[in-house]
Short mmCIF file of C-alpha atoms in Angstrom, two decimals:
data_model
loop_
_atom_site.label_atom_id
_atom_site.label_comp_id
_atom_site.label_asym_id
_atom_site.label_seq_id
_atom_site.Cartn_x
_atom_site.Cartn_y
_atom_site.Cartn_z
CA MET A 2 -1.72 -115.29 -42.41
CA GLY A 3 -4.06 -114.51 -39.52
CA THR A 4 -4.96 -118.19 -39.18
CA THR A 5 -1.32 -119.18 -38.97
CA MET A 6 -0.72 -116.69 -36.18
CA GLY A 7 -3.73 -118.05 -34.33
CA CYS A 8 -2.19 -121.52 -34.25
CA GLU A 9 0.96 -120.05 -32.72
CA ALA A 10 -1.04 -118.23 -30.06
CA VAL A 11 -2.09 -121.22 -28.00
CA GLY A 12 0.40 -122.87 -25.65
CA ALA A 13 2.80 -125.33 -27.22
CA ASP A 14 0.81 -128.19 -25.69
CA GLY A 15 -2.54 -126.68 -26.63
CA GLY A 16 -2.99 -125.23 -23.15
CA THR A 17 -2.23 -121.93 -21.46
CA PRO A 18 0.30 -119.75 -23.32
CA THR A 19 3.49 -118.82 -21.51
CA VAL A 20 4.05 -115.12 -20.74
CA ASP A 21 7.16 -113.09 -19.87
CA LEU A 22 7.27 -109.51 -18.61
CA LEU A 23 9.87 -107.49 -20.55
CA ILE A 24 11.10 -104.14 -19.25
CA PRO A 25 13.63 -101.87 -20.99
CA THR A 26 15.19 -99.37 -18.59
CA ARG A 27 18.03 -96.93 -18.15
CA ASP A 28 19.14 -94.98 -15.07
CA ARG A 29 15.77 -95.44 -13.36
CA HIS A 30 16.39 -97.88 -10.55
CA ASP A 31 14.03 -95.98 -8.23
CA CYS A 32 11.22 -96.52 -10.75
CA LEU A 33 12.00 -100.21 -10.88
CA HIS A 34 11.82 -100.55 -7.09
CA ARG A 35 8.39 -98.88 -7.12
CA SER A 36 7.00 -101.02 -9.93
CA LEU A 37 8.54 -104.38 -9.06
CA PRO A 38 5.96 -105.43 -6.41
CA SER A 39 3.12 -105.26 -8.95
CA TRP A 40 5.11 -107.26 -11.49
CA ARG A 41 6.01 -109.90 -8.92
CA ALA A 42 2.37 -110.25 -7.92
CA THR A 43 1.54 -111.65 -11.38
CA GLY A 44 3.86 -114.64 -10.89
CA ALA A 45 5.30 -114.25 -14.40
CA PRO A 46 9.04 -114.30 -15.20
CA ILE A 47 10.54 -110.80 -15.30
CA ILE A 48 13.34 -109.83 -17.70
CA LEU A 49 15.01 -106.41 -17.63
CA CYS A 50 17.29 -104.90 -20.22
CA ASP A 51 19.22 -102.33 -18.20
CA GLN A 52 21.24 -99.80 -20.18
CA SER A 53 22.56 -98.11 -17.01
CA ALA A 54 26.27 -98.01 -16.22
CA GLN A 55 25.54 -100.02 -13.07
CA PRO A 56 22.92 -102.76 -13.45
CA PHE A 57 19.81 -103.14 -11.34
CA THR A 58 19.86 -106.23 -9.13
CA ALA A 59 17.01 -108.31 -7.71
CA ASN A 60 17.04 -111.98 -6.80
CA ASP A 61 13.94 -112.95 -8.79
CA VAL A 62 14.61 -110.79 -11.86
CA ARG A 63 16.68 -111.70 -14.89
CA VAL A 64 18.77 -108.65 -15.74
CA LEU A 65 20.46 -108.19 -19.11
CA HIS A 66 23.11 -105.53 -18.57
CA ARG A 67 23.53 -103.75 -21.91
CA PRO A 68 25.02 -100.25 -21.50
CA ASP A 69 26.32 -100.60 -25.06
CA LEU A 70 22.84 -100.25 -26.60
CA VAL A 71 22.04 -96.87 -28.10
CA GLY A 72 18.30 -96.66 -27.53
CA LEU A 73 14.94 -98.01 -26.42
CA PRO A 74 14.12 -99.91 -29.66
CA ALA A 75 17.40 -101.83 -29.47
CA ALA A 76 16.65 -102.79 -25.87
CA ARG A 77 13.21 -104.06 -26.88
CA ASN A 78 14.80 -106.27 -29.54
CA VAL A 79 17.27 -107.71 -27.03
CA LEU A 80 14.39 -108.56 -24.70
CA LEU A 81 12.42 -110.23 -27.51
CA SER A 82 15.41 -112.41 -28.36
CA ALA A 83 16.05 -113.31 -24.71
CA SER A 84 12.49 -114.47 -24.05
CA THR A 85 11.15 -117.90 -24.95
CA ALA A 86 7.54 -117.16 -24.00
CA GLU A 87 4.72 -117.38 -26.51
CA VAL A 88 3.34 -114.01 -25.46
CA VAL A 89 5.37 -111.12 -24.05
CA VAL A 90 4.22 -108.07 -22.11
CA PHE A 91 6.30 -104.93 -22.65
CA LEU A 92 6.23 -102.53 -19.71
CA ASP A 93 7.80 -99.16 -19.01
CA ASP A 94 9.78 -99.10 -15.79
CA ASP A 95 7.21 -96.70 -14.28
CA CYS A 96 4.17 -98.80 -15.16
CA ALA A 97 2.38 -100.89 -12.52
CA ILE A 98 -0.10 -103.62 -13.43
CA SER A 99 -2.88 -105.48 -11.64
CA PRO A 100 -2.18 -108.90 -10.05
CA ASP A 101 -4.41 -110.64 -12.62
CA PHE A 102 -2.83 -108.91 -15.63
CA VAL A 103 -0.90 -111.94 -16.89
CA ARG A 104 -3.84 -114.26 -16.24
CA VAL A 105 -6.05 -112.01 -18.37
CA VAL A 106 -3.42 -111.92 -21.14
CA GLN A 107 -3.24 -115.72 -21.14
CA HIS A 108 -7.03 -115.95 -21.40
CA LEU A 109 -7.10 -113.48 -24.29
CA ALA A 110 -4.30 -115.22 -26.16
CA ARG A 111 -6.00 -118.59 -25.78
CA THR A 112 -9.55 -117.51 -26.64
CA GLU A 113 -8.81 -114.90 -29.34
CA PRO A 114 -6.52 -116.63 -31.84
CA ALA A 115 -7.25 -114.02 -34.52
CA VAL A 116 -5.88 -111.14 -32.40
CA ILE A 117 -2.16 -110.39 -32.42
CA ALA A 118 -1.79 -107.95 -29.50
CA TRP A 119 -3.72 -106.43 -26.60
CA GLY A 120 -3.29 -103.56 -24.19
CA PRO A 121 -5.09 -101.32 -21.72
CA VAL A 122 -6.06 -97.71 -22.29
CA VAL A 123 -3.55 -95.92 -20.07
CA GLU A 124 -4.03 -92.34 -21.36
CA GLN A 125 -7.27 -90.43 -21.66
CA ARG A 126 -7.86 -87.15 -23.47
CA GLY A 127 -10.64 -84.62 -23.22
CA ARG A 128 -13.32 -84.18 -25.87
CA TRP A 129 -11.76 -81.18 -27.62
CA ILE A 130 -8.31 -82.75 -27.82
CA ARG A 131 -9.87 -85.91 -29.27
CA ARG A 132 -11.68 -83.80 -31.85
CA ALA A 133 -8.45 -82.10 -32.83
CA HIS A 134 -6.76 -85.46 -33.33
CA ARG A 135 -9.72 -86.75 -35.34
CA ILE A 136 -9.40 -83.80 -37.70
CA GLY A 137 -5.63 -83.48 -37.78
CA HIS A 138 -4.35 -87.04 -37.65
CA LEU A 139 -5.19 -88.57 -41.01
CA GLY A 140 -3.46 -90.99 -43.37
CA ALA A 141 -0.09 -92.16 -42.04
CA PHE A 142 -0.65 -90.12 -38.87
CA HIS A 143 -3.95 -91.74 -37.86
CA ASP A 144 -3.50 -92.91 -34.29
CA ALA A 145 -6.53 -94.52 -32.66
CA ARG A 146 -4.93 -94.19 -29.23
CA ARG A 147 -5.62 -90.45 -29.34
CA LEU A 148 -9.36 -90.99 -29.74
CA VAL A 149 -10.19 -93.17 -26.72
CA ALA A 150 -11.88 -91.57 -23.72
CA GLY A 151 -11.59 -94.45 -21.26
CA PRO A 152 -11.42 -98.25 -20.93
CA SER A 153 -12.22 -99.85 -24.26
CA ASP A 154 -12.49 -103.18 -26.06
CA GLN A 155 -12.30 -101.79 -29.58
CA THR A 156 -9.77 -102.70 -32.25
CA THR A 157 -7.00 -100.21 -32.84
CA ASN A 158 -4.06 -99.52 -35.13
CA ALA A 159 -1.71 -98.96 -32.18
CA LEU A 160 -1.46 -99.76 -28.47
CA PHE A 161 0.25 -97.76 -25.75
CA GLY A 162 3.96 -98.53 -25.76
CA CYS A 163 4.22 -98.35 -21.97
CA CYS A 164 2.09 -101.48 -21.53
CA PHE A 165 1.07 -104.01 -24.17
CA ALA A 166 1.03 -107.76 -24.80
CA VAL A 167 2.02 -109.20 -28.17
CA ARG A 168 2.58 -112.64 -29.63
CA ARG A 169 6.36 -112.94 -29.55
CA ALA A 170 6.72 -114.79 -32.86
CA ALA A 171 4.87 -112.00 -34.66
CA ALA A 172 6.89 -109.28 -32.92
CA LEU A 173 10.14 -111.00 -33.85
CA ARG A 174 9.16 -110.97 -37.52
CA VAL A 175 9.13 -107.17 -37.67
CA GLY A 176 11.21 -106.10 -34.66
CA PHE A 177 11.77 -102.57 -33.40
CA ASP A 178 13.84 -100.07 -35.36
CA ALA A 179 17.18 -100.33 -33.54
CA ARG A 180 18.65 -97.53 -35.68
CA ARG A 181 16.72 -95.00 -33.62
CA PRO A 182 18.71 -93.83 -30.57
CA GLY A 183 17.61 -92.68 -27.15
CA TYR A 184 13.96 -92.59 -26.12
CA ALA A 185 12.99 -92.57 -29.84
CA LEU A 186 9.64 -90.80 -29.72
CA GLY A 187 7.01 -92.77 -31.64
CA GLU A 188 9.03 -95.99 -31.88
CA ASP A 189 6.01 -97.91 -30.61
CA PHE A 190 3.71 -96.34 -33.22
CA ASP A 191 6.15 -97.29 -35.97
CA PHE A 192 6.35 -100.85 -34.63
CA PHE A 193 2.57 -101.27 -34.59
CA ARG A 194 2.23 -99.85 -38.10
CA ARG A 195 4.73 -102.38 -39.43
CA LEU A 196 3.24 -105.19 -37.33
CA ALA A 197 -0.22 -104.56 -38.76
CA HIS A 198 1.18 -104.35 -42.30
CA ALA A 199 2.98 -107.69 -41.89
CA HIS A 200 -0.13 -109.38 -40.42
CA PRO A 201 -3.15 -107.67 -42.04
CA ASN A 202 -5.68 -110.25 -40.85
CA THR A 203 -4.67 -110.22 -37.18
CA PRO A 204 -5.98 -107.12 -35.42
CA LEU A 205 -4.75 -105.36 -32.31
CA ARG A 206 -7.27 -104.37 -29.68
CA PHE A 207 -7.73 -102.63 -26.38
CA ALA A 208 -8.91 -104.87 -23.54
CA SER A 209 -10.86 -103.31 -20.68
CA ASP A 210 -10.02 -106.23 -18.38
CA LEU A 211 -6.33 -105.30 -18.52
CA MET A 212 -5.56 -102.75 -15.81
CA ALA A 213 -2.37 -100.74 -15.53
CA LEU A 214 -1.16 -97.48 -14.03
CA HIS A 215 1.45 -95.47 -15.91
CA ARG A 216 2.91 -93.11 -13.31
CA ARG A 217 4.87 -91.14 -15.91
CA ASP A 218 7.78 -90.59 -13.53
CA GLY A 219 9.89 -87.68 -14.71
CA GLU A 220 7.39 -86.59 -17.39
CA ASN A 221 8.49 -82.97 -17.04
CA ARG A 222 12.12 -83.67 -17.93
CA ALA A 223 11.71 -82.14 -21.39
CA THR A 224 10.96 -78.48 -22.03
CA PRO A 225 8.14 -77.51 -24.45
CA PHE A 226 10.78 -76.53 -27.03
CA THR A 227 12.58 -79.88 -26.71
CA ARG A 228 9.28 -81.74 -26.99
CA GLY A 229 8.50 -79.67 -30.07
CA LEU A 230 11.84 -80.64 -31.62
CA ALA A 231 11.09 -84.32 -31.07
CA LYS A 232 7.50 -84.10 -32.33
CA GLY A 233 8.39 -82.17 -35.47
CA ALA A 234 11.20 -84.57 -36.35
CA PHE A 235 9.00 -87.60 -35.65
CA LEU A 236 6.09 -86.40 -37.79
CA SER A 237 8.42 -85.67 -40.69
CA TRP A 238 9.91 -89.16 -40.39
CA ILE A 239 6.50 -90.86 -40.23
CA ALA A 240 5.47 -89.02 -43.41
CA ARG A 241 8.51 -90.35 -45.25
CA ARG A 242 8.32 -93.88 -43.88
CA HIS A 243 4.60 -94.64 -43.87
CA GLY A 244 2.92 -91.99 -46.01
CA GLN A 245 4.63 -92.24 -49.38
CA GLY A 246 1.75 -94.11 -50.99
CA ASN A 247 -0.77 -91.41 -50.11
CA PRO A 248 -0.72 -88.26 -52.30
CA ALA A 249 -2.42 -86.32 -49.48
CA THR A 250 0.44 -86.97 -47.05
CA LEU A 251 1.79 -83.42 -47.30
CA VAL A 252 -1.63 -82.02 -46.37
CA HIS A 253 -1.94 -84.51 -43.52
CA LEU A 254 1.57 -83.61 -42.33
CA LEU A 255 0.65 -79.94 -42.20
CA MET A 256 -2.48 -80.70 -40.16
CA ALA A 257 -0.57 -82.94 -37.75
CA LEU A 258 2.11 -80.27 -37.33
CA LEU A 259 -0.55 -77.67 -36.52
CA CYS A 260 -1.93 -79.99 -33.82
CA ALA A 261 1.54 -80.58 -32.38
CA ALA A 262 2.36 -76.86 -32.47
CA SER A 263 -0.90 -75.82 -30.80
CA GLY A 264 0.53 -76.47 -27.35
CA ARG A 265 -2.70 -78.20 -26.30
CA GLY A 266 -1.61 -81.82 -26.36
CA GLN A 267 -1.09 -84.10 -23.40
CA GLU A 268 2.57 -83.07 -23.50
CA PRO A 269 2.45 -79.45 -24.78
CA ALA A 270 5.08 -78.46 -27.32
CA ASP A 271 6.39 -75.05 -28.36
CA TRP A 272 5.54 -74.28 -32.01
CA ARG A 273 9.06 -72.98 -32.61
CA GLY A 274 10.44 -76.35 -31.50
CA VAL A 275 8.01 -78.17 -33.81
CA LEU A 276 9.21 -76.15 -36.81
CA ALA A 277 12.86 -76.58 -35.85
CA GLY A 278 12.33 -80.33 -35.55
CA LEU A 279 10.58 -80.48 -38.92
CA TRP A 280 13.38 -78.76 -40.82
CA GLY A 281 16.23 -80.27 -38.83
CA ALA A 282 15.15 -83.93 -38.73
CA ASP A 283 17.60 -86.67 -39.63
CA GLY A 284 16.74 -89.99 -41.27
CA HIS A 285 15.73 -91.69 -38.02
CA GLY A 286 13.01 -89.40 -36.73
CA ARG A 287 15.11 -87.25 -34.41
CA ALA A 288 16.22 -83.63 -34.50
CA LYS A 289 19.79 -83.02 -35.60
CA LYS A 290 21.99 -81.63 -32.87
CA ARG A 291 22.50 -78.33 -34.65
CA SER A 292 18.75 -77.73 -34.64
CA ALA A 293 18.57 -77.82 -30.86
CA SER A 294 21.19 -75.12 -30.38
#
């Protein structure tokens, strides 16, 4: 299957693959204005899926106005369907990229036919946090993104959802879980797990030549308790969806919950919120409304 994907990676005429920039957004027009110059500098087509009541407008940007969509994963699927490029770059609306970003992606897609997706390391964690993740994130919860200390070229089981390039045909085969509403914490991790499962011989990797800046605009919008709710619900959902074949999943879940509840992550969570999210999670990885009261 990896060989088949490699054939699809090169441009249709055997040359440079086409690339689109895809940006899901909602009620963040100020972020878009700040990021747009860096996207324009790449020269690639830009497609937005705007879930705001009033759509963003820009002369050189294709805007899909979809206030009817319920969440981020659904917006990603709409963007995938709207693009005709061979490789797509998903970007958060508060993520800026270097002028050569698309050129580097095209080079990687052309010269690495066995690789299915690439991305930069946009988050870095200290040594002790990395050690905690190495001990606590096992089985279905193993997330190589939490173990990188800086720019890297290593293979990984997941890329950062704020900025990654993927072969569109492969992404379309698995899609994003549109049942999950809102921001849908961990929707990118779930996508990469299913992508890797569908294409076991086509790895994902970090690429140190890809440079991006994730500003994390509005990162303090959630309280520690609310973040705990989301993390607890997400970890419970991941255990059910991806850990059923591993008899140690319950042990791994406990360890991951302890890490989340420690309050020492990049986005600290309150342990009471983590427990409330664990026991009040619905079937789509979110906390039920009654749990947040």
